Short mmCIF file of C-alpha atoms in Angstrom, two decimals:
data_model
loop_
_atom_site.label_atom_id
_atom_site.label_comp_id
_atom_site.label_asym_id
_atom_site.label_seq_id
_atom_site.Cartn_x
_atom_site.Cartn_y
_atom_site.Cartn_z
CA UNK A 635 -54.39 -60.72 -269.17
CA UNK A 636 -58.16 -61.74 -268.69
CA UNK A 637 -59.80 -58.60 -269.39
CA UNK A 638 -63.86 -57.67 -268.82
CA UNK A 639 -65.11 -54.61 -269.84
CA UNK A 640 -68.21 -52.44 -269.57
CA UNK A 641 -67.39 -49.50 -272.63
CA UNK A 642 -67.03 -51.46 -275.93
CA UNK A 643 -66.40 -48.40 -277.37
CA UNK A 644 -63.26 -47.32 -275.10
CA UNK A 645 -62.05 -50.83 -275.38
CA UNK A 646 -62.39 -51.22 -279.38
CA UNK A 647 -60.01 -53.48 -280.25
CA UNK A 648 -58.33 -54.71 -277.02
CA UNK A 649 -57.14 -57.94 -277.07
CA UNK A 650 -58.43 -61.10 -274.60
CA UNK A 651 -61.44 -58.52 -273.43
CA UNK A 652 -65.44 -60.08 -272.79
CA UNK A 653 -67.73 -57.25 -273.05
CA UNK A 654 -70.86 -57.09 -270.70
CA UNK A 655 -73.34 -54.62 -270.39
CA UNK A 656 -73.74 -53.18 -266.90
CA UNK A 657 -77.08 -53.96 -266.38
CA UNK A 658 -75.91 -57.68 -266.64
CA UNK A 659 -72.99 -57.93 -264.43
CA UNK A 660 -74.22 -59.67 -261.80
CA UNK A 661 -75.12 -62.86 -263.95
CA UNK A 662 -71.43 -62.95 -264.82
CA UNK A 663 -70.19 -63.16 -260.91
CA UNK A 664 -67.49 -65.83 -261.11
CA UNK A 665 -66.02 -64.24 -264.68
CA UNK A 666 -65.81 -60.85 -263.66
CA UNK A 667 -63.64 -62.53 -260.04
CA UNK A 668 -61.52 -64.63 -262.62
CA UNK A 669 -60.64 -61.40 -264.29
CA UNK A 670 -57.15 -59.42 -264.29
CA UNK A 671 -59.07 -56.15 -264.76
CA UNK A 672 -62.64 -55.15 -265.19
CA UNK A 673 -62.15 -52.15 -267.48
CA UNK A 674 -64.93 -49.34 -267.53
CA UNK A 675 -67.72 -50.18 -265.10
CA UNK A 676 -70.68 -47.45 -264.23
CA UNK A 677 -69.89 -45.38 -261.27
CA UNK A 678 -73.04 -47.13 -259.58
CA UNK A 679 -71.29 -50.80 -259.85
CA UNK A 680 -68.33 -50.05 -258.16
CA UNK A 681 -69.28 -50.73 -254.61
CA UNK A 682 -70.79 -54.49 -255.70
CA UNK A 683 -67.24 -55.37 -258.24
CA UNK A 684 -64.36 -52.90 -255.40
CA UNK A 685 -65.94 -54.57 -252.25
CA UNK A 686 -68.21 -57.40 -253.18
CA UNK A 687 -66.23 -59.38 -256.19
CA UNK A 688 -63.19 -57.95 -255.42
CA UNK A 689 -62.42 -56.76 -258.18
CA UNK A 690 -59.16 -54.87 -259.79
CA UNK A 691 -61.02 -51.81 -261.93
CA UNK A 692 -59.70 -49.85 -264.22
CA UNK A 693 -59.96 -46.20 -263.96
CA UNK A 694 -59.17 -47.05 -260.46
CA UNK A 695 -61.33 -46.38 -257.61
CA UNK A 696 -60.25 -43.02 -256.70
CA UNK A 697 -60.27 -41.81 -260.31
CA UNK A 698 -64.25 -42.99 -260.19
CA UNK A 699 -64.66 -41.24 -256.40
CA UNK A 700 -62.79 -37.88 -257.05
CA UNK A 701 -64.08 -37.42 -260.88
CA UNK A 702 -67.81 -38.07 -259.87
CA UNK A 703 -68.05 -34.54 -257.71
CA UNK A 704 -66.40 -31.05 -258.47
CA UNK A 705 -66.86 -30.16 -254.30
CA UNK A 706 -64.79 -33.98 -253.31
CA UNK A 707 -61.80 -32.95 -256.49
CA UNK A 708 -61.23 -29.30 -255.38
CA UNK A 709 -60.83 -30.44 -251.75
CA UNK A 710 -58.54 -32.96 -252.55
CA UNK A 711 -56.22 -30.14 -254.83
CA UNK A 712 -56.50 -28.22 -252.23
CA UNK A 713 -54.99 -31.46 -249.97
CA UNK A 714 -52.21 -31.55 -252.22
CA UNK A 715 -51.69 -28.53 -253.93
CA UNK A 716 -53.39 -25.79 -252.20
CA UNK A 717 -51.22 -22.97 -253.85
CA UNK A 718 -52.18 -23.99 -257.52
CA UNK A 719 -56.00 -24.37 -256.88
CA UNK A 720 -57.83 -21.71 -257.09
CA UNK A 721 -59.34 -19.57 -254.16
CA UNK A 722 -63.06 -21.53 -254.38
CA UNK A 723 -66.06 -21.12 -251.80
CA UNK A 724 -68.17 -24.07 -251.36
CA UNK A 725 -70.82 -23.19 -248.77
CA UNK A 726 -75.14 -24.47 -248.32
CA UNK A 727 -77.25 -23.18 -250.14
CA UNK A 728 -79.18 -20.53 -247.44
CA UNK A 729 -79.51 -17.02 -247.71
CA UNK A 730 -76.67 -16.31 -245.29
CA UNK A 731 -74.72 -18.48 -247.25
CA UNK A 732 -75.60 -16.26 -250.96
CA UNK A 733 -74.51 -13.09 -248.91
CA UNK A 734 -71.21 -14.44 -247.43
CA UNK A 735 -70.27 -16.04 -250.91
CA UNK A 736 -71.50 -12.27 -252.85
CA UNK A 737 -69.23 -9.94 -250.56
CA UNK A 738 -66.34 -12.08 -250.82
CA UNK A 739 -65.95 -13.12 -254.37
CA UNK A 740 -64.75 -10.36 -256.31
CA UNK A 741 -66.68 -9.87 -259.59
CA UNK A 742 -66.56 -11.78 -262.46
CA UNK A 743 -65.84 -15.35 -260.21
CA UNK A 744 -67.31 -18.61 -261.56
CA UNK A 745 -69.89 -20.81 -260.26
CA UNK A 746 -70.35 -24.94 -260.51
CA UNK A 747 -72.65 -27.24 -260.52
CA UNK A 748 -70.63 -30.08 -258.87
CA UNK A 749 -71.23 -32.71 -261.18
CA UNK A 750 -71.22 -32.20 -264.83
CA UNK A 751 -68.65 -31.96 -267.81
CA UNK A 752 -68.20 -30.78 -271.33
CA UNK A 753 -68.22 -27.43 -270.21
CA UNK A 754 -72.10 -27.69 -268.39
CA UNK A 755 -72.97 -26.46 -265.75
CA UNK A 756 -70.34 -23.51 -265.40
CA UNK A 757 -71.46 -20.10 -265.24
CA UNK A 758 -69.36 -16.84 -265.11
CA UNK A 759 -71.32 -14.55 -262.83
CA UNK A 760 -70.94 -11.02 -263.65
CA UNK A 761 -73.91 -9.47 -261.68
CA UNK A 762 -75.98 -10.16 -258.78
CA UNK A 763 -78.93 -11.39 -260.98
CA UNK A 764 -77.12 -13.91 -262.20
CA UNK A 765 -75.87 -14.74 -258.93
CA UNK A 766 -79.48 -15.02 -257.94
CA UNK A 767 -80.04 -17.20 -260.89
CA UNK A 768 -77.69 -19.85 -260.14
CA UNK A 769 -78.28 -20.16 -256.39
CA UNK A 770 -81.86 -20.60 -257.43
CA UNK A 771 -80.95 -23.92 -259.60
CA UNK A 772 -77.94 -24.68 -257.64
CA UNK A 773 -78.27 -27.43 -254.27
CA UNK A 774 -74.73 -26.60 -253.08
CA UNK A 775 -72.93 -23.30 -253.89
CA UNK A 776 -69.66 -23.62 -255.20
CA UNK A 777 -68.28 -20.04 -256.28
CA UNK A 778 -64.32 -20.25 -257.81
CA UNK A 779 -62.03 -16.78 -258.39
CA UNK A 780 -62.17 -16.23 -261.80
CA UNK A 781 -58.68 -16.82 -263.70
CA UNK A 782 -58.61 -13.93 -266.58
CA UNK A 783 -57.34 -16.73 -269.57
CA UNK A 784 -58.36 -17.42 -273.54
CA UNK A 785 -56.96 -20.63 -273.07
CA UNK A 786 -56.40 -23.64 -270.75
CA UNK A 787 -54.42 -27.12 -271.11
CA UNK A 788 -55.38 -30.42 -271.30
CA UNK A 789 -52.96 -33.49 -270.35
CA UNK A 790 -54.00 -36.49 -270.69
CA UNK A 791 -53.20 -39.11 -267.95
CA UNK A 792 -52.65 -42.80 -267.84
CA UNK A 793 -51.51 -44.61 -265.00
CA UNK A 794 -48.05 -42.94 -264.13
CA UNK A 795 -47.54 -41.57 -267.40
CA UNK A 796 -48.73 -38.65 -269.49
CA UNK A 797 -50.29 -39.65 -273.00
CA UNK A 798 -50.68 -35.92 -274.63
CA UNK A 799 -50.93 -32.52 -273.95
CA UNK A 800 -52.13 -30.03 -275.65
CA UNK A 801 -53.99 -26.20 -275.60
CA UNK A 802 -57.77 -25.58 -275.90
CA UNK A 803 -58.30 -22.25 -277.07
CA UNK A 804 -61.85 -20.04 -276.03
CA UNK A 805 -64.51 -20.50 -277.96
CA UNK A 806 -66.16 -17.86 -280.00
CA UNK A 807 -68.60 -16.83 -277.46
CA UNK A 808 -65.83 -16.43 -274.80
CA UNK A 809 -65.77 -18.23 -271.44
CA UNK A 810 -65.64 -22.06 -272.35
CA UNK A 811 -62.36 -23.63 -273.61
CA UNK A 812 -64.04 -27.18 -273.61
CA UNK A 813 -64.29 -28.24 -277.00
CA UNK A 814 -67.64 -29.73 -276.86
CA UNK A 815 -68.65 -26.02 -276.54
CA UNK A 816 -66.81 -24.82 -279.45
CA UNK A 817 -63.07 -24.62 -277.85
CA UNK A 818 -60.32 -25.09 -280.45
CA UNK A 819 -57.76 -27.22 -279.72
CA UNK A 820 -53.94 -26.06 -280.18
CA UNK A 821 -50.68 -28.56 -280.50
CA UNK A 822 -48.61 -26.18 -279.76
CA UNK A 823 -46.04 -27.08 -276.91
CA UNK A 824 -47.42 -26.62 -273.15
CA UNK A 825 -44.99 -25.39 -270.68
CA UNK A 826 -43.99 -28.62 -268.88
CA UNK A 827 -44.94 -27.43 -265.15
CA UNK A 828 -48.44 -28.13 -266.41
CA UNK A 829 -47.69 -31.40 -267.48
CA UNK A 830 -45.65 -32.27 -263.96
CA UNK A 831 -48.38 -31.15 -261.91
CA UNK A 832 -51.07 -33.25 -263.54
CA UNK A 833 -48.63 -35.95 -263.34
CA UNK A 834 -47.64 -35.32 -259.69
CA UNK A 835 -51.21 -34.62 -258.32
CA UNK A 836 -52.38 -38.01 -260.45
CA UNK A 837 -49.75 -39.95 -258.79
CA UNK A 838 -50.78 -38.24 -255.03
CA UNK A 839 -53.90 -38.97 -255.47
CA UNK A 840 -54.29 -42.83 -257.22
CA UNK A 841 -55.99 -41.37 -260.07
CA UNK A 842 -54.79 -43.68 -263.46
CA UNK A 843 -57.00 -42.07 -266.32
CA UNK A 844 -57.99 -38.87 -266.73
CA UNK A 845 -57.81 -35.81 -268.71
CA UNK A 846 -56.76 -32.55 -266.46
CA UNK A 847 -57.47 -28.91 -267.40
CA UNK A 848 -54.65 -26.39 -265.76
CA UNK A 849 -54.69 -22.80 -266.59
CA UNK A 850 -51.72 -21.10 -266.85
CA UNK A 851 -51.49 -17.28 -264.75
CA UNK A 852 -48.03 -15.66 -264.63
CA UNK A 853 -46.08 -18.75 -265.10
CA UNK A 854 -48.12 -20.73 -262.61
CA UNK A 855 -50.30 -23.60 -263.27
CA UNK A 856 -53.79 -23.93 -261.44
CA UNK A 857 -56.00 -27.02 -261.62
CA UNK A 858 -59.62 -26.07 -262.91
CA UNK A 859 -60.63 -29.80 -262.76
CA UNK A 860 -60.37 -33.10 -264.27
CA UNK A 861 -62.81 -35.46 -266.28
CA UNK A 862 -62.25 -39.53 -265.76
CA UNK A 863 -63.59 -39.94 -269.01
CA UNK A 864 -62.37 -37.64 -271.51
CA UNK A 865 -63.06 -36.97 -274.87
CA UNK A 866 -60.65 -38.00 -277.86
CA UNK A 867 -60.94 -34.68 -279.77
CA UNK A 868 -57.50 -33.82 -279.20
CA UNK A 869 -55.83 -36.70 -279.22
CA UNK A 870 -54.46 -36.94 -282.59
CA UNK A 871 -51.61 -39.85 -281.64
CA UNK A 872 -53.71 -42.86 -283.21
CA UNK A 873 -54.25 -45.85 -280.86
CA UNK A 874 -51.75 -44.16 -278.15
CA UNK A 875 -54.61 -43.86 -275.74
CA UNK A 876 -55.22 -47.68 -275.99
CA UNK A 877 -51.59 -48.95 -275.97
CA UNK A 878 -51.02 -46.50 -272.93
CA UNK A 879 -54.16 -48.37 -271.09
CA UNK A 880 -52.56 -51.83 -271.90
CA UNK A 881 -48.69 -51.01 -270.91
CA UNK A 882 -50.32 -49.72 -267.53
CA UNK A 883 -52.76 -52.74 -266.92
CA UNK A 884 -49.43 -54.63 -268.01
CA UNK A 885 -47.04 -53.08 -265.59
CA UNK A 886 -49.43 -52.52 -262.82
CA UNK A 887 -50.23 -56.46 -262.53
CA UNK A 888 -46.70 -56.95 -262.17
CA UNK A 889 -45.13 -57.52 -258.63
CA UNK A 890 -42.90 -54.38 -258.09
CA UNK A 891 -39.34 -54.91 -257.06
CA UNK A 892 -39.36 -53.91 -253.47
CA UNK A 893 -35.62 -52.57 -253.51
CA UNK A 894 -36.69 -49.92 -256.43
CA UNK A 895 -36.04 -46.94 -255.36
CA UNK A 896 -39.35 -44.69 -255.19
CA UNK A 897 -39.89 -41.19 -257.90
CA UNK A 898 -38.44 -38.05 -256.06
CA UNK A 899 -41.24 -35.41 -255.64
CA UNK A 900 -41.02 -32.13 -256.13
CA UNK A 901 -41.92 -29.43 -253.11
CA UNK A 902 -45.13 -27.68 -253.87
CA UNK A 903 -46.21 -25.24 -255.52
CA UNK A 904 -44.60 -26.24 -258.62
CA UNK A 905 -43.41 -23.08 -260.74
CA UNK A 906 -41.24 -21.42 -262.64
#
C-alpha cells in the first residue's frame, strides 16, 4: 500500500508511508491522488483531499464529521440508539431558551461545550449560578441528564473491530473520568454490551477509529461521546493500535466478495 500521512507521530513506524505537513499538501497534488490512503489529515483539509483529490482518508470521513461537534454525535446516537443516549437538551442560546432548559433538567445535569476533549469543557451544574455561568460562555446550550457513575468505559475502535477496552475510574476531585484530568484507568473486564454497542453504533455510523466512552446504569450502556483521536494512556497492548490500523487499511482496500453474507445486527437497545 502507498501510504501518505499527516501525524508522524500516529504513524511512527508504518511501513511504505511519505509524511507531509498539512500546511504543504497542496504542493504534493498528484502524490497524495497516487496514494492508497492518506492517513491523518487536519479536519480543515478534508473537503480539498474527500472531494477535490479524491482521496481515500483514514479516520474516514464520518469519523472526522461526527467527532468534530458534540451537538452533530449526540444526534446521530440518538439516530441509532436513542434508548442508550442520554436524555440531552440542545437549544439557542436566548433567555427563553436558559428557562426552558432550567425547569426541565433535573439538578445536578451536565452541560457541553460542543467541541472539546480531554475532559474540557464539561461542567456539572449543581445550581442556578452556575447555570448562569455557563450560558454566559456557552454559544449553543447543550444540557445532558446527569448519569450518577465513578466510572465510565473506554473501547477503542478500529475499522470493524475493537482494539481494547478498558475502565477509567473518577478522578480525585470527582466528576471527570478522562484521564488527562486525573482519571485512573482500570483493566479489569468490561461487561461486553459496552463493547457491542461501540462496535455496532461504529459500524452504523462509518466511523473506523475512535475511542468511545459508555457509562454503565443498571446493566445498561449509554454513550457519553467519542473522541477520533484518542489518547494511548490505556492502551497497554504494544503496537496493537498500529497493526489494527494496517489489517483495516489492508482489508478495506480489498474488493469484498459480493456473495458474503452481511453481520447480523442486534435489535436496539442492547442490554442485559
Amino acid at each position: 500500500m502507498r501510504l501518505i500521512s499527516f501525524d508522524v507521530f500516529r504513524t511512527l513506524g508504518f511501513p511504505d508511508t511519505q509524511v507531509i505537513k498539512p500546511d504543504h499538501f497542496l504542493r504534493h497534488k498528484d502524490e497524495l491522488r497516487a496514494a492508497d490512503w492518506v492517513l491523518f489529515p487536519e479536519y480543515w483539509q478534508l473537503n480539498a483531499l474527500v472531494h477535490g483529490l479524491k482521496c481515500r482518508v483514514f479516520p474516514s470521513e464520518a469519523s472526522y464529521r461526527i467527532g468534530h461537534d458534540k451537538i452533530e454525535m449526540t444526534r446521530a446516537f440518538q439516530a441509532v440508539a436513542p434508548l442508550n443516549t442520554p436524555w440531552t437538551m440542545i437549544e439557542a442560546n436566548g433567555p427563553r431558551e436558559r428557562e426552558l432548559v432550567w425547569d426541565a433538567m433535573p439538578l445536578p445535569f451536565v452541560a457541553k461545550r460542543p467541541r472539546a476533549s480531554m475532559g474540557e469543557g464539561v461542567w456539572l451544574i449543581e445550581d442556578r449560578a452556575g447555570w448562569k455561568r455557563y450560558c454566559e460562555s456557552a454559544d449553543v446550550l447543550y444540557a445532558q441528564e446527569y448519569l450518577p457513575i465513578d466510572r465510565d468505559i473506554r473501547v477503542v475502535i478500529v475499522g470493524d473491530r475493537v482494539v481494547t477496552a478498558y475502565w477509567r475510574h473518577q478522578a480525585e476531585q470527582g466528576f471527570y473520568n478522562n484521564v488527562a484530568r486525573g482519571g485512573r484507568v482500570d483493566h479489569s473486564p468490561v461487561p461486553a454490551v459496552a463493547t457491542e454497542l461501540a462496535l455496532r453504533v461504529a459500524r452504523d455510523l462509518g466511523v473506523d477509529h475512535a475511542g468511545f466512552d459508555i457509562a454503565m446504569l443498571a446493566g445498561m450502556p449509554y454513550l457519553l461521546e467519542f473522541n477520533r483521536l484518542f489518547g494511548n494512556q490505556g492502551l497497554n497492548q504494544g503496537g496493537a493500535l498500529k497493526q489494527a490500523i494496517l489489517d483495516h487499511l489492508s482489508r478495506a482496500s480489498t474488493p469484498k466478495d459480493p456473495h458474503t453474507p452481511l453481520d447480523p445486527t442486534p435489535p436496539w437497545p442492547i442490554a442485559v
